[in-house]
CSV table of C-alpha atoms in Angstrom, one decimal:
chain,number,residue,atom,x,y,z
A,30,MET,CA,-3.8,-2.9,-1.6
A,31,LYS,CA,-5.5,-5.6,-3.5
A,32,GLN,CA,-5.9,-4.8,-7.2
A,33,PRO,CA,-9.5,-5.2,-8.3
A,34,GLY,CA,-10.5,-8.6,-9.8
A,35,ILE,CA,-7.6,-10.2,-7.8
A,36,ALA,CA,-8.9,-12.9,-5.4
A,37,ALA,CA,-8.2,-12.3,-1.6
A,38,ARG,CA,-8.8,-15.7,-0.7
A,39,ARG,CA,-5.3,-16.7,-2.2
A,40,TRP,CA,-4.1,-15.6,1.2
A,41,TRP,CA,-6.5,-18.4,3.0
A,42,TYR,CA,-5.7,-21.1,0.5
A,43,ILE,CA,-1.7,-20.5,0.2
A,44,MET,CA,-0.3,-18.6,3.4
A,45,PRO,CA,-1.3,-21.2,5.9
A,46,VAL,CA,0.6,-24.0,3.8
A,47,VAL,CA,3.5,-21.9,3.1
A,48,PHE,CA,3.5,-20.9,6.9
A,49,ILE,CA,3.1,-24.5,8.2
A,50,THR,CA,6.1,-25.6,6.0
A,51,TYR,CA,8.7,-23.6,6.7
A,52,SER,CA,7.6,-23.7,10.6
A,53,LEU,CA,8.6,-27.3,10.2
A,54,ALA,CA,11.9,-26.6,8.7
A,55,TYR,CA,12.7,-24.3,11.4
A,56,VAL,CA,12.0,-26.6,14.1
A,57,ASP,CA,14.5,-29.0,12.8
A,58,ARG,CA,17.2,-26.3,12.5
A,59,SER,CA,17.0,-24.6,16.0
A,60,ASN,CA,16.4,-27.2,18.2
A,61,PHE,CA,20.1,-28.1,18.6
A,62,SER,CA,20.5,-25.5,20.9
A,63,PHE,CA,18.2,-26.9,23.3
A,64,ALA,CA,20.1,-30.3,23.2
A,65,SER,CA,23.2,-28.4,23.6
A,66,ALA,CA,22.2,-26.7,26.8
A,67,ALA,CA,20.5,-30.1,28.0
A,68,GLY,CA,23.2,-32.5,27.9
A,69,ILE,CA,24.0,-33.8,24.3
A,70,ASN,CA,27.8,-32.7,24.6
A,71,ASP,CA,28.4,-34.6,28.0
A,72,ASP,CA,26.4,-37.8,26.4
A,73,LEU,CA,28.5,-37.7,23.5
A,74,GLY,CA,31.4,-36.6,24.7
A,75,ILE,CA,31.4,-33.1,22.6
A,76,THR,CA,34.0,-30.3,23.5
A,77,LYS,CA,32.7,-26.7,23.7
A,78,GLY,CA,34.5,-26.0,20.3
A,79,MET,CA,33.2,-29.1,18.6
A,80,SER,CA,29.8,-28.2,19.9
A,81,SER,CA,29.8,-25.0,18.0
A,82,LEU,CA,31.0,-26.4,14.9
A,83,LEU,CA,28.4,-29.4,15.0
A,84,GLY,CA,25.6,-26.6,15.3
A,85,ALA,CA,27.0,-24.7,12.5
A,86,LEU,CA,27.3,-27.5,10.0
A,87,PHE,CA,23.6,-27.5,9.2
A,88,PHE,CA,24.6,-24.3,7.3
A,89,LEU,CA,27.5,-25.6,5.3
A,90,GLY,CA,25.4,-28.2,3.9
A,91,TYR,CA,22.7,-25.5,3.4
A,92,PHE,CA,25.2,-23.4,1.7
A,93,PHE,CA,26.2,-25.6,-1.1
A,94,PHE,CA,22.9,-26.8,-2.5
A,95,GLN,CA,21.0,-23.6,-2.4
A,96,ILE,CA,21.0,-22.5,-5.8
A,97,PRO,CA,20.6,-25.9,-7.8
A,98,GLY,CA,17.6,-26.7,-5.8
A,99,THR,CA,16.1,-23.4,-6.5
A,100,ILE,CA,16.9,-23.7,-10.3
A,101,TYR,CA,14.9,-26.9,-10.1
A,102,ALA,CA,12.0,-25.3,-8.2
A,103,GLU,CA,12.1,-22.1,-10.7
A,104,ARG,CA,12.2,-24.3,-14.0
A,105,ARG,CA,10.3,-27.2,-12.9
A,106,SER,CA,8.2,-27.8,-9.7
A,107,VAL,CA,8.3,-26.4,-6.2
A,108,LYS,CA,5.6,-28.8,-5.3
A,109,LYS,CA,8.1,-31.9,-5.9
A,110,LEU,CA,10.9,-30.6,-4.6
A,111,ILE,CA,9.4,-29.4,-1.2
A,112,PHE,CA,7.7,-32.9,-0.7
A,113,TRP,CA,11.0,-34.6,-0.9
A,114,CYS,CA,12.7,-32.2,1.3
A,115,LEU,CA,10.0,-32.5,3.9
A,116,LEU,CA,10.0,-36.1,4.0
A,117,LEU,CA,13.9,-36.2,4.1
A,118,TRP,CA,14.4,-33.4,6.7
A,119,GLY,CA,11.7,-35.0,9.1
A,120,GLY,CA,13.6,-38.4,8.7
A,121,PHE,CA,17.1,-36.9,9.3
A,122,ALA,CA,15.9,-34.6,12.3
A,123,SER,CA,14.3,-37.9,13.9
A,124,LEU,CA,17.6,-39.5,13.3
A,125,THR,CA,19.4,-37.2,15.4
A,126,GLY,CA,17.8,-38.6,18.4
A,127,VAL,CA,19.5,-42.0,17.9
A,128,VAL,CA,23.0,-40.9,17.3
A,129,THR,CA,25.4,-42.8,19.3
A,130,ASP,CA,28.9,-40.8,18.4
A,131,ILE,CA,30.2,-37.4,17.0
A,132,PRO,CA,30.7,-38.5,13.4
A,133,MET,CA,27.4,-39.8,13.2
A,134,LEU,CA,25.9,-36.6,14.7
A,135,ALA,CA,28.2,-34.3,12.1
A,136,VAL,CA,26.8,-36.4,8.9
A,137,ILE,CA,23.3,-35.8,10.1
A,138,ARG,CA,23.7,-32.2,10.8
A,139,PHE,CA,25.2,-31.7,7.3
A,140,ALA,CA,22.6,-33.5,5.8
A,141,LEU,CA,19.8,-31.9,7.1
A,142,GLY,CA,21.4,-28.4,5.7
A,143,VAL,CA,21.1,-30.2,2.5
A,144,VAL,CA,17.9,-31.2,2.0
A,145,GLU,CA,16.4,-28.1,3.8
A,146,ALA,CA,18.8,-25.6,1.4
A,147,ALA,CA,16.3,-25.0,-1.2
A,148,VAL,CA,13.3,-24.5,0.8
A,149,MET,CA,13.3,-20.9,1.4
A,150,PRO,CA,14.2,-19.7,-2.0
A,151,ALA,CA,11.9,-22.1,-3.5
A,152,MET,CA,9.0,-20.8,-1.4
A,153,LEU,CA,9.7,-17.4,-2.3
A,154,VAL,CA,9.6,-18.3,-6.0
A,155,TYR,CA,6.3,-19.9,-5.0
A,156,ILE,CA,4.8,-16.7,-3.5
A,157,SER,CA,6.0,-14.7,-6.7
A,158,ASN,CA,3.8,-17.0,-8.8
A,159,TRP,CA,0.9,-16.1,-6.4
A,160,PHE,CA,1.0,-12.6,-4.9
A,161,THR,CA,1.6,-9.0,-6.6
A,162,LYS,CA,4.1,-6.5,-5.9
A,163,SER,CA,2.0,-4.6,-3.4
A,164,GLU,CA,1.4,-7.9,-1.5
A,165,ARG,CA,4.8,-9.4,-1.5
A,166,SER,CA,6.6,-7.9,1.7
A,167,ARG,CA,3.6,-9.2,3.5
A,168,ALA,CA,3.4,-12.5,1.9
A,169,ASN,CA,7.1,-12.6,2.3
A,170,THR,CA,6.7,-11.9,6.0
A,171,PHE,CA,4.1,-14.7,6.8
A,172,LEU,CA,6.3,-17.5,5.2
A,173,ILE,CA,9.3,-15.9,7.3
A,174,LEU,CA,7.0,-15.7,10.4
A,175,GLY,CA,7.3,-19.5,10.2
A,176,ASN,CA,11.0,-18.6,11.8
A,177,PRO,CA,10.4,-16.7,15.1
A,178,VAL,CA,6.7,-18.0,15.6
A,179,THR,CA,8.2,-21.7,15.5
A,180,VAL,CA,11.2,-20.9,18.3
A,181,LEU,CA,8.7,-19.5,20.2
A,182,TRP,CA,6.5,-22.6,20.7
A,183,MET,CA,9.4,-24.7,20.1
A,184,SER,CA,11.3,-23.4,23.1
A,185,VAL,CA,8.6,-23.8,25.3
A,186,LEU,CA,7.6,-27.4,24.1
A,187,SER,CA,11.4,-28.4,23.5
A,188,GLY,CA,11.9,-27.4,27.4
A,189,TYR,CA,9.1,-29.6,28.4
A,190,LEU,CA,10.4,-32.7,26.1
A,191,ILE,CA,13.7,-32.4,27.3
A,192,LYS,CA,12.8,-32.3,30.9
A,193,SER,CA,10.0,-35.3,30.5
A,194,PHE,CA,11.9,-37.6,28.3
A,195,GLY,CA,15.4,-36.1,27.3
A,196,TRP,CA,17.0,-34.6,24.4
A,197,ARG,CA,16.9,-37.7,22.1
A,198,GLU,CA,13.3,-38.1,22.4
A,199,MET,CA,13.0,-34.4,21.7
A,200,PHE,CA,14.7,-35.0,18.3
A,201,ILE,CA,12.6,-37.9,17.7
A,202,PHE,CA,9.1,-36.4,18.4
A,203,GLU,CA,9.9,-33.0,16.6
A,204,GLY,CA,10.9,-34.5,13.2
A,205,ILE,CA,7.7,-36.7,12.7
A,206,PRO,CA,5.2,-33.8,11.8
A,207,ALA,CA,7.4,-32.9,9.0
A,208,VAL,CA,7.1,-36.5,7.2
A,209,ILE,CA,3.3,-36.3,7.9
A,210,TRP,CA,3.1,-32.8,6.5
A,211,ALA,CA,4.7,-34.1,3.3
A,212,ILE,CA,1.5,-36.0,2.6
A,213,ILE,CA,-0.5,-33.2,3.3
A,214,TRP,CA,1.4,-30.7,1.1
A,215,TRP,CA,1.3,-33.3,-1.8
A,216,PHE,CA,-2.3,-33.2,-2.0
A,217,THR,CA,-2.8,-29.6,-1.0
A,218,VAL,CA,-0.5,-27.8,-3.3
A,219,LYS,CA,-0.3,-26.8,-6.9
A,220,ASP,CA,2.7,-25.0,-8.1
A,221,LYS,CA,0.7,-22.0,-10.1
A,222,PRO,CA,-2.7,-20.1,-10.0
A,223,GLU,CA,-4.1,-21.4,-13.3
A,224,GLU,CA,-3.7,-25.4,-12.0
A,225,VAL,CA,-6.5,-24.8,-9.1
A,226,SER,CA,-10.0,-25.1,-9.0
A,227,TRP,CA,-10.6,-22.5,-6.4
A,228,LEU,CA,-10.0,-19.4,-8.5
A,229,SER,CA,-12.4,-18.6,-11.3
A,230,SER,CA,-11.3,-17.9,-15.1
A,231,GLN,CA,-11.5,-14.0,-14.0
A,232,GLU,CA,-9.7,-14.3,-11.1
A,233,LYS,CA,-7.1,-16.2,-12.5
A,234,SER,CA,-6.7,-13.9,-15.6
A,235,ALA,CA,-6.7,-10.8,-13.5
A,236,LEU,CA,-3.6,-12.2,-11.3
A,237,ALA,CA,-1.7,-13.2,-14.4
A,238,GLU,CA,-2.1,-9.7,-16.4
A,239,GLN,CA,-1.2,-7.9,-13.2
A,240,LEU,CA,2.0,-10.0,-12.8
A,241,GLU,CA,2.8,-9.8,-16.4
A,242,LYS,CA,2.5,-6.0,-16.2
A,243,GLU,CA,4.9,-5.7,-13.4
A,244,GLN,CA,7.4,-7.9,-15.3
A,245,LYS,CA,7.2,-5.5,-18.2
A,246,SER,CA,8.5,-2.7,-16.1
A,247,ILE,CA,11.5,-4.7,-14.9
A,248,GLN,CA,14.4,-4.5,-17.4
A,249,ALA,CA,15.2,-7.8,-19.1
A,250,VAL,CA,18.3,-9.9,-18.2
A,251,GLY,CA,19.8,-12.8,-20.5
A,252,GLY,CA,20.7,-15.2,-17.9
A,253,TYR,CA,21.9,-15.9,-14.2
A,254,ARG,CA,25.4,-14.8,-15.2
A,255,ASP,CA,24.3,-11.3,-15.7
A,256,ALA,CA,22.1,-11.3,-12.5
A,257,PHE,CA,24.7,-12.4,-10.1
A,258,ARG,CA,27.1,-10.0,-11.5
A,259,SER,CA,24.5,-7.0,-10.6
A,260,ARG,CA,26.0,-4.6,-8.3
A,261,ASN,CA,22.8,-4.7,-6.3
A,262,VAL,CA,22.9,-8.6,-5.9
A,263,ILE,CA,26.2,-8.4,-4.7
A,264,PHE,CA,25.9,-5.8,-2.1
A,265,LEU,CA,23.0,-7.7,-1.4
A,266,CYS,CA,24.7,-11.1,-0.6
A,267,LEU,CA,27.6,-9.3,1.4
A,268,GLN,CA,24.5,-7.7,3.6
A,269,TYR,CA,22.6,-10.8,4.2
A,270,PHE,CA,26.1,-12.7,5.4
A,271,PHE,CA,26.6,-10.3,7.9
A,272,TRP,CA,22.8,-10.0,8.9
A,273,SER,CA,22.8,-13.7,9.3
A,274,ILE,CA,25.7,-13.8,11.3
A,275,GLY,CA,23.8,-11.8,14.2
A,276,VAL,CA,20.6,-14.0,13.7
A,277,TYR,CA,21.9,-17.1,13.7
A,278,GLY,CA,24.3,-16.4,16.4
A,279,PHE,CA,21.6,-15.4,18.6
A,280,VAL,CA,19.0,-18.4,17.6
A,281,LEU,CA,21.7,-21.3,18.1
A,282,TRP,CA,23.2,-20.2,21.5
A,283,LEU,CA,20.2,-18.0,23.2
A,284,PRO,CA,19.2,-20.9,25.6
A,285,SER,CA,22.9,-21.6,26.6
A,286,ILE,CA,23.4,-17.9,26.9
A,287,LEU,CA,20.4,-17.4,29.3
A,288,ARG,CA,21.7,-20.3,31.6
A,289,ASP,CA,24.9,-18.9,32.1
A,290,GLY,CA,23.7,-15.5,32.7
A,291,LYS,CA,21.1,-16.8,35.2
A,292,SER,CA,21.0,-20.0,37.2
A,293,MET,CA,17.8,-21.7,35.7
A,294,GLY,CA,16.0,-25.2,34.4
A,295,MET,CA,15.2,-26.0,30.8
A,296,VAL,CA,11.8,-25.1,31.2
A,297,GLU,CA,12.4,-21.5,32.3
A,298,ALA,CA,15.1,-21.3,30.0
A,299,GLY,CA,12.4,-22.4,27.5
A,300,TRP,CA,9.6,-19.3,28.4
A,301,LEU,CA,12.4,-17.0,28.4
A,302,SER,CA,13.8,-17.7,25.1
A,303,SER,CA,10.4,-17.5,23.3
A,304,VAL,CA,9.9,-14.1,24.5
A,305,PRO,CA,12.2,-12.3,21.6
A,306,TYR,CA,10.5,-14.5,18.9
A,307,LEU,CA,7.2,-13.1,20.2
A,308,ALA,CA,8.3,-9.6,19.8
A,309,ALA,CA,9.9,-10.6,16.7
A,310,THR,CA,6.5,-11.9,15.3
A,311,ILE,CA,4.8,-8.7,16.1
A,312,ALA,CA,7.6,-6.3,14.6
A,313,MET,CA,7.6,-8.5,11.4
A,314,ILE,CA,3.9,-7.9,10.7
A,315,LEU,CA,4.1,-4.3,11.3
A,316,VAL,CA,7.2,-3.7,9.3
A,317,SER,CA,5.9,-5.4,6.2
A,318,TRP,CA,2.5,-3.8,6.4
A,319,ALA,CA,4.3,-0.4,6.3
A,320,SER,CA,6.6,-1.3,3.6
A,321,ASP,CA,3.9,-2.5,1.4
A,322,LYS,CA,2.0,0.8,2.0
A,323,MET,CA,4.9,3.0,1.3
A,324,GLN,CA,6.7,0.7,-1.6
A,325,ASN,CA,10.1,1.8,0.2
A,326,ARG,CA,12.3,-1.6,1.1
A,327,ARG,CA,15.3,-0.2,2.2
A,328,LEU,CA,13.8,2.0,4.7
A,329,PHE,CA,12.6,-0.8,6.7
A,330,VAL,CA,15.5,-2.7,6.6
A,331,TRP,CA,18.8,-1.0,7.6
A,332,PRO,CA,17.4,1.0,10.5
A,333,LEU,CA,16.3,-1.9,12.4
A,334,LEU,CA,19.5,-3.5,12.0
A,335,LEU,CA,20.9,-0.5,13.3
A,336,VAL,CA,18.7,-0.7,16.1
A,337,GLY,CA,19.5,-4.4,16.7
A,338,ALA,CA,23.3,-3.6,16.6
A,339,LEU,CA,23.0,-0.8,19.3
A,340,ALA,CA,20.9,-3.3,21.3
A,341,PHE,CA,23.6,-5.8,21.4
A,342,PHE,CA,26.2,-3.1,22.4
A,343,GLY,CA,23.7,-2.2,25.3
A,344,SER,CA,23.4,-5.4,26.4
A,345,TRP,CA,27.3,-6.1,26.3
A,346,ALA,CA,27.2,-2.9,28.4
A,347,VAL,CA,25.3,-3.6,31.2
A,348,GLY,CA,27.1,-7.0,31.6
A,349,THR,CA,25.5,-10.2,33.6
A,350,ASN,CA,25.2,-8.3,36.9
A,351,ASN,CA,21.8,-7.0,35.7
A,352,PHE,CA,20.4,-10.1,33.8
A,353,TRP,CA,16.8,-8.8,33.2
A,354,LEU,CA,17.9,-5.6,31.7
A,355,SER,CA,20.7,-7.3,29.4
A,356,TYR,CA,17.7,-9.7,28.4
A,357,SER,CA,15.2,-7.0,27.5
A,358,LEU,CA,18.0,-5.6,25.0
A,359,LEU,CA,18.2,-9.1,23.5
A,360,VAL,CA,14.4,-9.2,23.0
A,361,VAL,CA,14.5,-5.7,21.4
A,362,ALA,CA,17.5,-7.0,19.4
A,363,ALA,CA,16.0,-10.0,18.3
A,364,ALA,CA,12.5,-8.0,17.1
A,365,ALA,CA,15.1,-5.6,15.2
A,366,MET,CA,16.7,-8.5,13.5
A,367,TYR,CA,13.8,-10.2,12.6
A,368,ALA,CA,11.3,-7.3,11.5
A,369,PRO,CA,13.2,-6.6,7.8
A,370,TYR,CA,12.9,-9.9,6.3
A,371,GLY,CA,9.6,-9.4,4.6
A,372,PRO,CA,10.7,-6.3,2.8
A,373,PHE,CA,14.5,-7.4,2.3
A,374,PHE,CA,13.2,-10.3,0.3
A,375,ALA,CA,10.6,-8.3,-1.8
A,376,ILE,CA,13.7,-6.0,-2.9
A,377,ILE,CA,14.9,-8.8,-5.9
A,378,PRO,CA,11.6,-9.5,-7.6
A,379,GLU,CA,11.1,-5.9,-8.0
A,380,MET,CA,14.8,-5.5,-9.4
A,381,LEU,CA,15.2,-8.5,-11.6
A,382,PRO,CA,12.8,-10.4,-13.9
A,383,LYS,CA,11.3,-13.5,-13.4
A,384,ASN,CA,13.7,-15.7,-15.1
A,385,VAL,CA,16.6,-15.1,-13.0
A,386,SER,CA,15.1,-13.7,-9.6
A,387,GLY,CA,14.7,-17.1,-8.1
A,388,GLY,CA,18.2,-17.6,-8.6
A,389,ALA,CA,19.4,-14.4,-7.5
A,390,MET,CA,17.4,-15.0,-4.1
A,391,ALA,CA,19.2,-18.5,-3.7
A,392,LEU,CA,22.5,-16.8,-4.2
A,393,ILE,CA,21.9,-14.1,-1.7
A,394,ASN,CA,20.4,-17.0,0.4
A,395,SER,CA,23.1,-19.3,0.1
A,396,LEU,CA,25.7,-16.3,1.2
A,397,GLY,CA,23.3,-16.0,4.5
A,398,ALA,CA,24.1,-19.4,5.1
A,399,LEU,CA,27.6,-19.1,5.1
A,400,GLY,CA,27.2,-16.0,7.4
A,401,SER,CA,24.8,-18.4,9.8
A,402,PHE,CA,27.5,-21.2,9.6
A,403,PHE,CA,30.3,-18.7,10.5
A,404,GLY,CA,28.0,-16.8,13.0
A,405,SER,CA,26.6,-20.0,14.9
A,406,TRP,CA,30.1,-21.4,15.1
A,407,PHE,CA,32.1,-18.3,16.1
A,408,VAL,CA,29.6,-17.2,18.6
A,409,GLY,CA,29.7,-20.7,20.3
A,410,TYR,CA,33.4,-20.3,20.2
A,411,LEU,CA,33.7,-17.1,21.7
A,412,ASN,CA,30.8,-18.4,24.5
A,413,GLY,CA,32.9,-21.4,25.4
A,414,ASN,CA,36.2,-19.8,25.4
A,415,THR,CA,35.8,-16.6,27.2
A,416,GLY,CA,33.1,-18.3,29.6
A,417,SER,CA,30.8,-15.2,29.0
A,418,PRO,CA,28.7,-14.0,26.2
A,419,ALA,CA,30.1,-10.5,26.0
A,420,ALA,CA,32.4,-11.0,23.3
A,421,SER,CA,29.9,-12.6,21.5
A,422,PHE,CA,27.4,-9.8,21.5
A,423,ILE,CA,29.9,-7.4,20.4
A,424,PHE,CA,30.8,-9.7,17.4
A,425,MET,CA,26.8,-9.7,16.5
A,426,ALA,CA,26.4,-6.3,16.9
A,427,VAL,CA,29.5,-5.4,14.8
A,428,SER,CA,28.0,-7.8,12.2
A,429,LEU,CA,24.5,-6.0,12.2
A,430,LEU,CA,26.2,-2.6,11.8
A,431,VAL,CA,28.2,-3.8,8.3
A,432,SER,CA,24.9,-5.2,7.3
A,433,ALA,CA,23.0,-1.9,7.9
A,434,GLY,CA,25.8,-0.1,5.9
A,435,LEU,CA,25.6,-2.1,3.0
A,436,THR,CA,21.8,-1.9,2.8
A,437,LEU,CA,22.6,1.8,2.1
A,438,LEU,CA,24.8,0.8,-0.8
A,439,VAL,CA,21.8,-1.0,-2.5
A,440,LYS,CA,20.4,1.3,-5.5
A,441,PRO,CA,16.8,2.1,-5.1
A,442,ARG,CA,14.9,0.6,-7.9
A,443,GLN,CA,12.9,4.2,-8.6
A,444,SER,CA,16.5,5.8,-8.8
A,445,GLU,CA,17.6,2.8,-11.4
A,446,MET,CA,14.5,3.7,-13.6
A,447,LYS,CA,14.8,7.2,-13.4
A,448,GLN,CA,18.5,6.9,-14.8
A,449,LYS,CA,17.5,4.4,-17.1
A,450,GLU,CA,20.5,2.0,-16.0
A,451,VAL,CA,20.8,-1.2,-14.0
A,452,SER,CA,24.1,-2.3,-13.0
A,453,LEU,CA,24.1,-5.9,-14.6
A,454,THR,CA,27.4,-6.2,-16.3
């Protein structure tokens, strides 16, 4: 619900830019799965074990540079940080198309992770400058929708590009838009509401007053050290680690899993790979709306992760003998894994004050990157060494079960306020 006096047109000015930016980041991290299914391994002499490690190297770079980048965004400028990230990740993504050996590919994959590291938490900081508590889950969801929506159309486009040109040209073509968008971003974005001309003075004041009022209801925290030692932050870090194992094990290897389960070309694999992300997009919108309406974040996180785990178990139980039933359960798993993102990233800004919430989100996201590294590597390892996705389905299911359980250990903010205690030391 929009508070009186707070301009609704913020959504039209801010969210398209946010959505496109994160969409472009996601193209360059997930198209490696299509190259793996389309012949990059044979062309460069990459073994199955090495392929899973190369796919995961992105997340190792992503892990190390989350917090420094986010602190820069929080204290200085989201606009400047994202501008340079866009230029660099577009360049590195296109360079992937001209690699001639494995070491060069490994360096580029790691570098991509480094330059994209701060994008997600920096964008969450940016959203917190523009949207209130009652809007935050939906705003976060429009950001993160760049993930499934991008994989949806990118799956189809990558299939056609590989069929028409090859995996090298796919990387080159799909890296160029990020460089072009960097210029648009620079001339479009302002860091804070008071810097724009399309809001009236009254609208700026109303938004500032509401955001300040929300900050007053949150117990003060002296610095990052206290925030990072918070019981809730620790559990959310662990929770996101295991959740990301399931998500990125799925994202990075879905095309290969589909081609192993049923004989098909890259175009058909692309179309089938897009369907789970269509389901995820719909689920994310519905769940974020319900979360903002009810103002209960946990309720829209752990039950859905449980559904995702059960869907992976079901796909494993069905096996490769019934491809379409197994595939349908994977669609359910994708929708259930993606749907809670908006509510999840609304938790921290409602528990910790503005001076530390960005850093805490970066810490949580960095642990998610570590989980993504482990998940994407180990799922590829299991698929390559067992010749079947069965073991990886069990692995991803167990990871989601652990994540759901850890979510239940996070104290709701309401109970913390009631008890007048927050575990920050």
